[in-house]
CSV table of C-alpha atoms in Angstrom, one decimal:
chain,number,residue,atom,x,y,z
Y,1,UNK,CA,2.0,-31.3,8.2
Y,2,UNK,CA,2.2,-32.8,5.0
Y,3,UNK,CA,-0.6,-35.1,6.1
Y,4,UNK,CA,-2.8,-32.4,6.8
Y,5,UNK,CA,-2.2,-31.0,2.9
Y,6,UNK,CA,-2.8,-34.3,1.6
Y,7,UNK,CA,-6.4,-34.9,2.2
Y,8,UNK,CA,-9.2,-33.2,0.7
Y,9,UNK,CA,-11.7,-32.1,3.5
Y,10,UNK,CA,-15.2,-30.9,2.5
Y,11,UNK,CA,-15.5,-28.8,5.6
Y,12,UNK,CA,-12.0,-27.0,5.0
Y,13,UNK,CA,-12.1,-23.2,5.1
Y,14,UNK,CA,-12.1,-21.3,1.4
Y,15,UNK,CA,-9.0,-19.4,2.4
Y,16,UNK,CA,-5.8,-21.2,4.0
Y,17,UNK,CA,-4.3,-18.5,6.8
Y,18,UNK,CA,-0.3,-18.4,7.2
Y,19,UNK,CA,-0.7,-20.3,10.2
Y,20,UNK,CA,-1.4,-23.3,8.6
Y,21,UNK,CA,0.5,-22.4,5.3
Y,22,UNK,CA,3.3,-25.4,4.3
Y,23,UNK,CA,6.8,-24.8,6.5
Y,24,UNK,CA,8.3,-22.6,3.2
Y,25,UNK,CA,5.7,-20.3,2.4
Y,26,UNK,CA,5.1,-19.6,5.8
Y,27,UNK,CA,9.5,-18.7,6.2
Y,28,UNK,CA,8.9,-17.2,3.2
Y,29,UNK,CA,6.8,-14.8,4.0
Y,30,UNK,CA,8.1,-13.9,7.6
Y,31,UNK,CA,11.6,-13.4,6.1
Y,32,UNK,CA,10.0,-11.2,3.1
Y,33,UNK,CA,7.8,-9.1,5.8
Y,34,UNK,CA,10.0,-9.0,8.8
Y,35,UNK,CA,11.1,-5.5,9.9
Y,36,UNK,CA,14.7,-4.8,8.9
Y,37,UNK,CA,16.2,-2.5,11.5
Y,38,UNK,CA,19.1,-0.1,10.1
Y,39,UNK,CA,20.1,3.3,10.7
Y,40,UNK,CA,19.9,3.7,6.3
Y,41,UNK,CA,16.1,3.0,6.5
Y,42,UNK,CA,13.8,5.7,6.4
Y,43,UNK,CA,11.0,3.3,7.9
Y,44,UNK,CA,12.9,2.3,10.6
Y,45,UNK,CA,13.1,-0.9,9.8
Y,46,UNK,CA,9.3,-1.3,8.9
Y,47,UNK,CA,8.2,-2.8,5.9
Y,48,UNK,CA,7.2,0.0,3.0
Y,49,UNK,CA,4.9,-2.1,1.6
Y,50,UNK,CA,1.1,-1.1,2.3
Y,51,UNK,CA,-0.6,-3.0,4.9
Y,52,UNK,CA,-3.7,-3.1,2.9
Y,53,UNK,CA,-2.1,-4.6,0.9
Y,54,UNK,CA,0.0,-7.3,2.3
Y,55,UNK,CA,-3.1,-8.5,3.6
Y,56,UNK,CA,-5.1,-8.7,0.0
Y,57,UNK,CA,-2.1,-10.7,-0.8
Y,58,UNK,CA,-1.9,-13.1,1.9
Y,59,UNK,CA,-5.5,-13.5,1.3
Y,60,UNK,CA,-5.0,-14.1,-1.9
Y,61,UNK,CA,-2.5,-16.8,-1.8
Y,62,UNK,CA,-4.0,-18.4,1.1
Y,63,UNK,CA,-7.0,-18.8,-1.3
Y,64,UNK,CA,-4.4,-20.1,-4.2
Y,65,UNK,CA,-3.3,-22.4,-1.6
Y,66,UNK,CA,-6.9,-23.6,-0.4
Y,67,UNK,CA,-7.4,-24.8,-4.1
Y,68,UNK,CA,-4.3,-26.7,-4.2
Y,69,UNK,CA,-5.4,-28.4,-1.6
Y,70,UNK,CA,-8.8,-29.2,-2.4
Y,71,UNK,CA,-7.9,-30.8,-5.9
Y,72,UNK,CA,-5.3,-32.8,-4.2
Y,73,UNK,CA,-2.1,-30.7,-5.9
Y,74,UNK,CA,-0.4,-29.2,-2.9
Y,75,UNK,CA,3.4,-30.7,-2.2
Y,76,UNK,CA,4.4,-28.7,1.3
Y,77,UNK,CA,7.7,-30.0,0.2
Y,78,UNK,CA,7.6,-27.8,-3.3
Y,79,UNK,CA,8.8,-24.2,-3.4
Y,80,UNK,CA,6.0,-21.9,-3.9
Y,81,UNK,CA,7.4,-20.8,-7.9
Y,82,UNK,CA,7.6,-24.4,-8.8
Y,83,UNK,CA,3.7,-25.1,-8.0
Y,84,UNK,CA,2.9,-22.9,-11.2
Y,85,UNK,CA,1.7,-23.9,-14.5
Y,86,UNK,CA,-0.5,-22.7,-16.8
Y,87,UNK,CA,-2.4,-26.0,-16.2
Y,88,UNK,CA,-3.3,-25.5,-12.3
Y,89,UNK,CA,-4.2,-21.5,-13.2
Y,90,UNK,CA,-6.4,-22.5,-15.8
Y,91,UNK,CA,-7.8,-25.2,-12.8
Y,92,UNK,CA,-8.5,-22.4,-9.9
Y,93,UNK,CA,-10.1,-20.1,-13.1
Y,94,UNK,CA,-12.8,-22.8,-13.0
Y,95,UNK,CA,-12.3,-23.4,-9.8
Y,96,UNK,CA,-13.0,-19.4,-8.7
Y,97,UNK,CA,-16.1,-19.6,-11.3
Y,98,UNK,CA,-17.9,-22.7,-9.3
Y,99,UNK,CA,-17.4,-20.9,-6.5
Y,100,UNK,CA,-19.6,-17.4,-8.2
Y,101,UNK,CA,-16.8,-15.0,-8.8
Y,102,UNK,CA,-17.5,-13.5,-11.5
Y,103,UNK,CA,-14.4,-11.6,-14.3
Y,104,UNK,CA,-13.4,-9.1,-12.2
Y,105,UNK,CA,-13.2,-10.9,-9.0
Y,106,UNK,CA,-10.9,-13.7,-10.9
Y,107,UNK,CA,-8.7,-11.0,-12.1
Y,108,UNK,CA,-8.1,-9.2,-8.4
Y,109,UNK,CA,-7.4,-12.7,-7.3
Y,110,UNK,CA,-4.8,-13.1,-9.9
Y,111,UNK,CA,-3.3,-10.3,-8.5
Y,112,UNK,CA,-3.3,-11.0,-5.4
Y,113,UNK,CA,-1.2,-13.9,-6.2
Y,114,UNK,CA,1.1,-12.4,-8.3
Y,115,UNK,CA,1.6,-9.6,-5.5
Y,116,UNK,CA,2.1,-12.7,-2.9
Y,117,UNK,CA,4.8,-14.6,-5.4
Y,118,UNK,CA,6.7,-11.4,-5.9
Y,119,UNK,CA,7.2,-11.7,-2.5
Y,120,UNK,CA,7.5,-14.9,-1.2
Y,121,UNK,CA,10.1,-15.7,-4.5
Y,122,UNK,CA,11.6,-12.2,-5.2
Y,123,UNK,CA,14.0,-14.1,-7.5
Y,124,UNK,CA,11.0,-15.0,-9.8
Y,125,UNK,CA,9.4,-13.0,-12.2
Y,126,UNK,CA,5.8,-13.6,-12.3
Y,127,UNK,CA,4.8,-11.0,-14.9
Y,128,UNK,CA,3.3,-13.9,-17.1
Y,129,UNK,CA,0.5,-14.9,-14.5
Y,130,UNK,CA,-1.6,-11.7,-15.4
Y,131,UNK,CA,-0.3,-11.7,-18.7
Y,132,UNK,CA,-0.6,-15.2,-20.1
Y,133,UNK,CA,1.1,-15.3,-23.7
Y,134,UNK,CA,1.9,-11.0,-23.7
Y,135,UNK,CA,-2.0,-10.3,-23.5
Y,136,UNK,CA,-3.3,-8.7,-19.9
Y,137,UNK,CA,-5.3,-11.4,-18.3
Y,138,UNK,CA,-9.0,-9.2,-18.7
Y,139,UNK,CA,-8.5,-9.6,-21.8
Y,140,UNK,CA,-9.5,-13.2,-21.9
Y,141,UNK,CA,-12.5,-12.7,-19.9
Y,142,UNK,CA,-15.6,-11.3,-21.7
Y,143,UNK,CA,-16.9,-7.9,-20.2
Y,144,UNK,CA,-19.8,-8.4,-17.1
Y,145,UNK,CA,-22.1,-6.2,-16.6
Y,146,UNK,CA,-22.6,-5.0,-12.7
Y,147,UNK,CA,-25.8,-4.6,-11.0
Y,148,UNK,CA,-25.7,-1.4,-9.7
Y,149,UNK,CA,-27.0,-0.6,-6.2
Y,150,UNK,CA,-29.6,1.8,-6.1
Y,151,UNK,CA,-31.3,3.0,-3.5
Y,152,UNK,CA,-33.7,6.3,-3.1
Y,153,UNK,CA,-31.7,9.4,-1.4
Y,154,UNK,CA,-34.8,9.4,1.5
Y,155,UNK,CA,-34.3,6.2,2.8
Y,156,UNK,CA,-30.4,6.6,2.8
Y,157,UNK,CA,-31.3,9.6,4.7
Y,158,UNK,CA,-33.2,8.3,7.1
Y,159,UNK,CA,-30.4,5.5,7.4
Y,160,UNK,CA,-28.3,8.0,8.4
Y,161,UNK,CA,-30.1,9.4,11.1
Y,162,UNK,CA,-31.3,6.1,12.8
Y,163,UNK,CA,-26.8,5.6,12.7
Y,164,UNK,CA,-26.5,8.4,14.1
Y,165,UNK,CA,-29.0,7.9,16.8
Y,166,UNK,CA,-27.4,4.5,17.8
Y,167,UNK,CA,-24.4,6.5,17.8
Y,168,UNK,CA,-25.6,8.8,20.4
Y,169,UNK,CA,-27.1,5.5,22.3
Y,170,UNK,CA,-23.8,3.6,22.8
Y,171,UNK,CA,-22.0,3.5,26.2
Y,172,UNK,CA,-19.1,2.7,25.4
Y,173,UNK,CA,-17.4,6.4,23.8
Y,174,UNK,CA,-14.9,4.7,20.9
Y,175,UNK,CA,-18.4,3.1,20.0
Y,176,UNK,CA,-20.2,6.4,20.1
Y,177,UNK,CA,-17.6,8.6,18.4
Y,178,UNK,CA,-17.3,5.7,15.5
Y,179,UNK,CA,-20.9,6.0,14.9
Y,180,UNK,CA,-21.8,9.5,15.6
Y,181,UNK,CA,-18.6,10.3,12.6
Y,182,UNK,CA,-19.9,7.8,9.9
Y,183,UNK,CA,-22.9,8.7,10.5
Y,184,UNK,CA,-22.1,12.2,9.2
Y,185,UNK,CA,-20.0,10.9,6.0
Y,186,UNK,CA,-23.1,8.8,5.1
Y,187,UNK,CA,-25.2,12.1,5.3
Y,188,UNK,CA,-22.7,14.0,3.2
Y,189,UNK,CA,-22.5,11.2,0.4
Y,190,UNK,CA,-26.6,11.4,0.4
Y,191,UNK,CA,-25.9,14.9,-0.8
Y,192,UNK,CA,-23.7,16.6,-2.3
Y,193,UNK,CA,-22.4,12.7,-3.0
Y,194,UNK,CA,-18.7,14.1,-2.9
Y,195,UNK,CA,-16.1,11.4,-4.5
Y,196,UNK,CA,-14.0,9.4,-2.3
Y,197,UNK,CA,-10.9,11.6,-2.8
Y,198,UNK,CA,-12.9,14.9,-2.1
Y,199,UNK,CA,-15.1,13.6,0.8
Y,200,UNK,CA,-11.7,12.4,2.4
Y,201,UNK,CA,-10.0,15.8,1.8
Y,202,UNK,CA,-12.6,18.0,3.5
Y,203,UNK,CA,-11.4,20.6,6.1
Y,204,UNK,CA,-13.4,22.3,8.5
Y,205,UNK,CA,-14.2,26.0,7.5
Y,206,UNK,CA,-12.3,25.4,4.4
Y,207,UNK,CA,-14.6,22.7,2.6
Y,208,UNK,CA,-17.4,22.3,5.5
Y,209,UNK,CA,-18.8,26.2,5.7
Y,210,UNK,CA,-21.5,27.6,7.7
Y,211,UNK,CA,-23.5,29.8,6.5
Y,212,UNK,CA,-26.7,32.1,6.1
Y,213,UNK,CA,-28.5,29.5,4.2
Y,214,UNK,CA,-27.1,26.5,6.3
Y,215,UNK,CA,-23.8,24.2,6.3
Y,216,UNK,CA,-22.7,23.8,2.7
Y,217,UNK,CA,-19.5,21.9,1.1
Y,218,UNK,CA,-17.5,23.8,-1.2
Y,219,UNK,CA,-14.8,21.3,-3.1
Y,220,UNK,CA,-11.9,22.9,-4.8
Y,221,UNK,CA,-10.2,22.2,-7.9
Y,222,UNK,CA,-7.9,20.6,-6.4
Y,223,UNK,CA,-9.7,17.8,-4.8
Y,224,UNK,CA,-12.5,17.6,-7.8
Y,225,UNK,CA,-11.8,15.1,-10.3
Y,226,UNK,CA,-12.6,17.6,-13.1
Y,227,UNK,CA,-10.7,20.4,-11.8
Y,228,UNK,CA,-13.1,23.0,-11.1
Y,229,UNK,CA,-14.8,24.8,-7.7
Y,230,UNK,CA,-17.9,22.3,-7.0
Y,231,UNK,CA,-20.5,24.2,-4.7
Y,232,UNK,CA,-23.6,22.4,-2.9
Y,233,UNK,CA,-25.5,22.7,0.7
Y,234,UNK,CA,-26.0,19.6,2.8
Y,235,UNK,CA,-29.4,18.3,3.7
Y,236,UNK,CA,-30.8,20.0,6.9
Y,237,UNK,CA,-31.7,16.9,8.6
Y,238,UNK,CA,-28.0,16.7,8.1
Y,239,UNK,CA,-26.8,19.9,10.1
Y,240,UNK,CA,-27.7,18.6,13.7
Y,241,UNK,CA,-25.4,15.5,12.8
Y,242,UNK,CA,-22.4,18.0,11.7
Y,243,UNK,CA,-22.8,20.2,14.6
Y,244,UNK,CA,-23.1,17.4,17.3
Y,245,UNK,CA,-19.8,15.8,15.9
Y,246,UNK,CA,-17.9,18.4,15.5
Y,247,UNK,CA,-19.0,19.9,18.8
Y,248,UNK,CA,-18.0,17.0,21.0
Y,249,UNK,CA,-16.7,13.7,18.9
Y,250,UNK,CA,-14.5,15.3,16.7
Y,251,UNK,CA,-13.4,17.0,19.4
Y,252,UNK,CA,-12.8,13.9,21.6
Y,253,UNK,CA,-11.3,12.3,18.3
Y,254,UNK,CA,-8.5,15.0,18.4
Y,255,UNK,CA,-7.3,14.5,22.0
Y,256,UNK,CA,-6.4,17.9,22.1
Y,257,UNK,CA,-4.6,18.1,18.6
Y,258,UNK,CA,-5.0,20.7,16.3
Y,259,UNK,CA,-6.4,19.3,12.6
Y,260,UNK,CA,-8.2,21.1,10.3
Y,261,UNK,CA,-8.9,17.8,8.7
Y,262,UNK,CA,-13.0,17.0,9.0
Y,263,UNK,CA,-13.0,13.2,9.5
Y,264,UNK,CA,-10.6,12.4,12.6
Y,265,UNK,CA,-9.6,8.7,13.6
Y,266,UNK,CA,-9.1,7.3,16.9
Y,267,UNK,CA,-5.6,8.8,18.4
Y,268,UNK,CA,-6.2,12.1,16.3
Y,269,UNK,CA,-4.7,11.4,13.1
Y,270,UNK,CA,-7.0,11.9,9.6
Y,271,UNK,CA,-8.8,9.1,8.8
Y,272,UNK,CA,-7.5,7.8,5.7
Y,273,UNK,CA,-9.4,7.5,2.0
Y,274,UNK,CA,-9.2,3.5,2.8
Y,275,UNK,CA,-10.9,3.5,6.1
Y,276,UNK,CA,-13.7,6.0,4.7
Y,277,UNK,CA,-14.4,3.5,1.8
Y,278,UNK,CA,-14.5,0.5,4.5
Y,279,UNK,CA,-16.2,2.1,7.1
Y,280,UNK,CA,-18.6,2.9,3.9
Y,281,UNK,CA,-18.5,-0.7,2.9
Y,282,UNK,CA,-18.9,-2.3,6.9
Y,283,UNK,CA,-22.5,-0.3,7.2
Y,284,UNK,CA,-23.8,-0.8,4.2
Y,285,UNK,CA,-23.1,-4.5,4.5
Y,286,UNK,CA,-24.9,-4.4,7.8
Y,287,UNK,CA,-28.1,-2.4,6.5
Y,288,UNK,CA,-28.6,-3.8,3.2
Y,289,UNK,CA,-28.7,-6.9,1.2
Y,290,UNK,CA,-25.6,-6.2,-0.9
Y,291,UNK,CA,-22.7,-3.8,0.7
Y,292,UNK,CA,-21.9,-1.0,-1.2
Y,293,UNK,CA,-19.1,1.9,-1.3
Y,294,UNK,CA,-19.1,5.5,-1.6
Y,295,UNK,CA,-19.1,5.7,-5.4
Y,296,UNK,CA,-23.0,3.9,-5.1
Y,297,UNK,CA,-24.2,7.3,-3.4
Y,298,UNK,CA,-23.4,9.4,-6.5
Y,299,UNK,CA,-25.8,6.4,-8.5
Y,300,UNK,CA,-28.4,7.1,-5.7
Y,301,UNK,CA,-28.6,10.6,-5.9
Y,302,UNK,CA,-28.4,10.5,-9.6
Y,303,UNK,CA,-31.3,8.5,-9.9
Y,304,UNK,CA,-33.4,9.4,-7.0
Y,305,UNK,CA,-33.1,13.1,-9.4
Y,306,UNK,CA,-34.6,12.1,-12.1
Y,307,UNK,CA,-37.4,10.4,-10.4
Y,308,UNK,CA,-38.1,12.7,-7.9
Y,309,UNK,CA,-37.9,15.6,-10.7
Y,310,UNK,CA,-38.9,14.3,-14.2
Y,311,UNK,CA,-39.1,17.6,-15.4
Y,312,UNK,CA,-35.6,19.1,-14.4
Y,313,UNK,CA,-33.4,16.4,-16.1
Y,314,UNK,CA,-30.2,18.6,-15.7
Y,315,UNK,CA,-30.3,18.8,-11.6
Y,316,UNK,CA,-28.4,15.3,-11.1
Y,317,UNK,CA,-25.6,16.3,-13.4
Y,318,UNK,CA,-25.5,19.8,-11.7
Y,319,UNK,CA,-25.3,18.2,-8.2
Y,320,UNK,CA,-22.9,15.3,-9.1
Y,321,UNK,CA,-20.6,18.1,-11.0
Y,322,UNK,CA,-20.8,16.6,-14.4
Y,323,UNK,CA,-20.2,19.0,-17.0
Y,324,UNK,CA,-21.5,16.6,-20.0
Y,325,UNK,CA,-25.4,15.2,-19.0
Y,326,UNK,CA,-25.1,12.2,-20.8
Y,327,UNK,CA,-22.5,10.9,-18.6
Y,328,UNK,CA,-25.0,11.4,-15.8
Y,329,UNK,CA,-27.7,9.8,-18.0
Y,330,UNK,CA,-25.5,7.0,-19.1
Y,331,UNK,CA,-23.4,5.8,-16.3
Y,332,UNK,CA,-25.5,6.9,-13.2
Y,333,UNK,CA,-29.1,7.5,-14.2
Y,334,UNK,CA,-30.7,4.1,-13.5
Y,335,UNK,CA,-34.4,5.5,-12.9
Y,336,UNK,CA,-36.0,4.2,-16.5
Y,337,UNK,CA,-34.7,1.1,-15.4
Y,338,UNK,CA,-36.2,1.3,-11.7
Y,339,UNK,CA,-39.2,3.0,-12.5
Y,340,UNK,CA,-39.5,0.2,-15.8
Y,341,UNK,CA,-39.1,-2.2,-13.2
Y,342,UNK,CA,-41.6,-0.5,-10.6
Y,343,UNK,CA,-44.4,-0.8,-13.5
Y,344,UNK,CA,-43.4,-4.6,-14.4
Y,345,UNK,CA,-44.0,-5.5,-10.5
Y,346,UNK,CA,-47.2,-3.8,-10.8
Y,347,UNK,CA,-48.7,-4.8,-13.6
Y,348,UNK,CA,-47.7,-8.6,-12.3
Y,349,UNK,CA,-49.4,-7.4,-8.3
Y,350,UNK,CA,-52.9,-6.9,-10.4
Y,351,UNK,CA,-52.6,-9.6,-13.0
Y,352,UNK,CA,-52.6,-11.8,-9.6
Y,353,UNK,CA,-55.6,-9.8,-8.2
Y,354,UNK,CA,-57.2,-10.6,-10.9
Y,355,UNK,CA,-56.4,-14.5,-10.9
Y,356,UNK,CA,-57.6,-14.4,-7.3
Y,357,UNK,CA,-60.6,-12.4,-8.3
């Protein structure tokens, strides 16, 4: 094994997993993640910790461990505390950077190795490995800006439908209920572009109405990040989605449970806020260059607004709930910027016709 750690392979995976972690990490983090069976637990003897997270931090520190390797640092024989210094972190900082993560990224991974220490040395306190010297580790970092995703609420749309349709096309039925349900959520974030918290929360009859007009969502205060009644109908190429799923896949989702709850994971349960984002995240990254989650929808429909209607400027804050404009206009309108960009590319298509001419 401590061979293996040794050498510095080229072709050596980015990310070490557990099964290949040295002897004590890998004790280490059994013992730390082992069920604990007594009548006093209210688990039952399984571990409290989210599973989400467990696994961003075994991630994380199998990356931690994957740089050790690679500059030639990693002891199997050293406990995992005594491999710190501020040395080696400054090291996998330039390390993550050759590798294009940019601030942000860095920072999660930090965390993620803090969250995995904690564990694997509960004894330890790692507090100063996201705050080097008292000062939160973003602090170091200078502020990046994000491209933002943008694409027009039509093609999103249309997206939508062609998911749904494979939905309806699959054999096998966890396949086709899968599909046939996300296909729906993506319709939904087209328009009204309901936050994650809200879009999870819907409730048939409650938030999901049908009426005169056509199926609408109505959010509540409760569920609305500003705390007031938000009020919107869905597209209608949207309503033969929502009455095919919850005619026969949410139905078949249920196995004859009673929910109110709209989105409905295998074995009848509600399908958590996480899975909605990485469902969100797993189709996107299929479709597109550059995956997105559900938060890009409310930038979509934002901007697709204000292109589609120059001369209503309030509609995208209306439909995205906003009661101050400029937030619309300064966080989620991005259509001077497409449409600045839509002009550049054409002014450069007939400079070339004209070179060719």
């Amino acid at each position: 094994m401590a061979g293996r750690f040794a050498s510095i392979d080229p072709a050596a995976p980015l990310v070490i997993a557990p099964a290949d972690w040295p002897a004590l990490d890998r004790a280490a983090w059994l013992r730390a993640t082992a069920p604990v069976h007594s009548p006093f637990r209210k688990d039952q003897g399984t571990t409290s910790r989210n599973r989400y997270s467990l696994r961003a931090w075994r991630c994380g520190y199998g990356r931690w461990l994957a740089y050790l390797r690679d500059s030639g640092q990693l002891d199997p024989a050293v406990h995992p505390a005594e491999r710190l210094s501020e040395e080696r972190l400054d090291g996998y900082i330039a390390d993550l950077r050759a590798h294009g993560n940019r601030a942000q990224t860095i920072i999660s991974r930090f965390g993620e190795l803090k969250g995995a220490l904690d564990i694997l040395e509960p004894g330890h306190s790692f507090s100063w490995v996201m705050r080097p010297r008292g000062v939160h580790i973003q602090h170091y970092f200078a502020r990046e800006p994000r491209d933002k995703v943008v694409h027009h609420g039509a093609t999103l749309l249309a997206w939508a439908q062609r998911l749904f349709a494979a939905g309806l096309a699959q054999r096998k039925p966890r396949c086709r209920r899968a599909l046939v349900r996300d296909a729906v959520i993506i319709g939904i974030l087209v328009l009204p572009a309901p936050r994650l918290r809200a879009l999870a929360s819907l409730r048939v009859g409650r938030n999901l109405q049908r009426r005169a007009e056509g199926w609408v969502i109505e959010q509540e205060p409760e569920i609305t990040k500003m705390g007031r009644a938000e009020w919107c109908p869905l597209d209608p190429a949207v309503a033969p989605m929502v009455e095919r799923y919850l005619a026969v896949e949410r139905v078949e989702l249920l196995e004859g449970k009673d929910s109110d709850h709209l989105w409905i994971a295998e074995g009848g349960g509600k399908l958590a806020e996480a899975s909605v984002a990485r469902q969100i995240r797993l189709h996107t990254g299929r479709a597109f260059e550059r995956p997105f989650g559900p938060h890009a929808f409310r930038h979509c429909l934002a901007t697709t607004s204000a292109m589609d209607n120059p001369s209503a400027p309030l509609d995208g804050a209306t439909l995205l709930g906003h009661s101050d404009p400029q937030t619309t206009s300064r966080y989620y309108n991005l259509a001077k910027t497409s449409g600045a960009a839509a002009r550049h590319a054409e002014r450069l298509r007939r400079l070339r016709g004209e070179d060719n001419d």
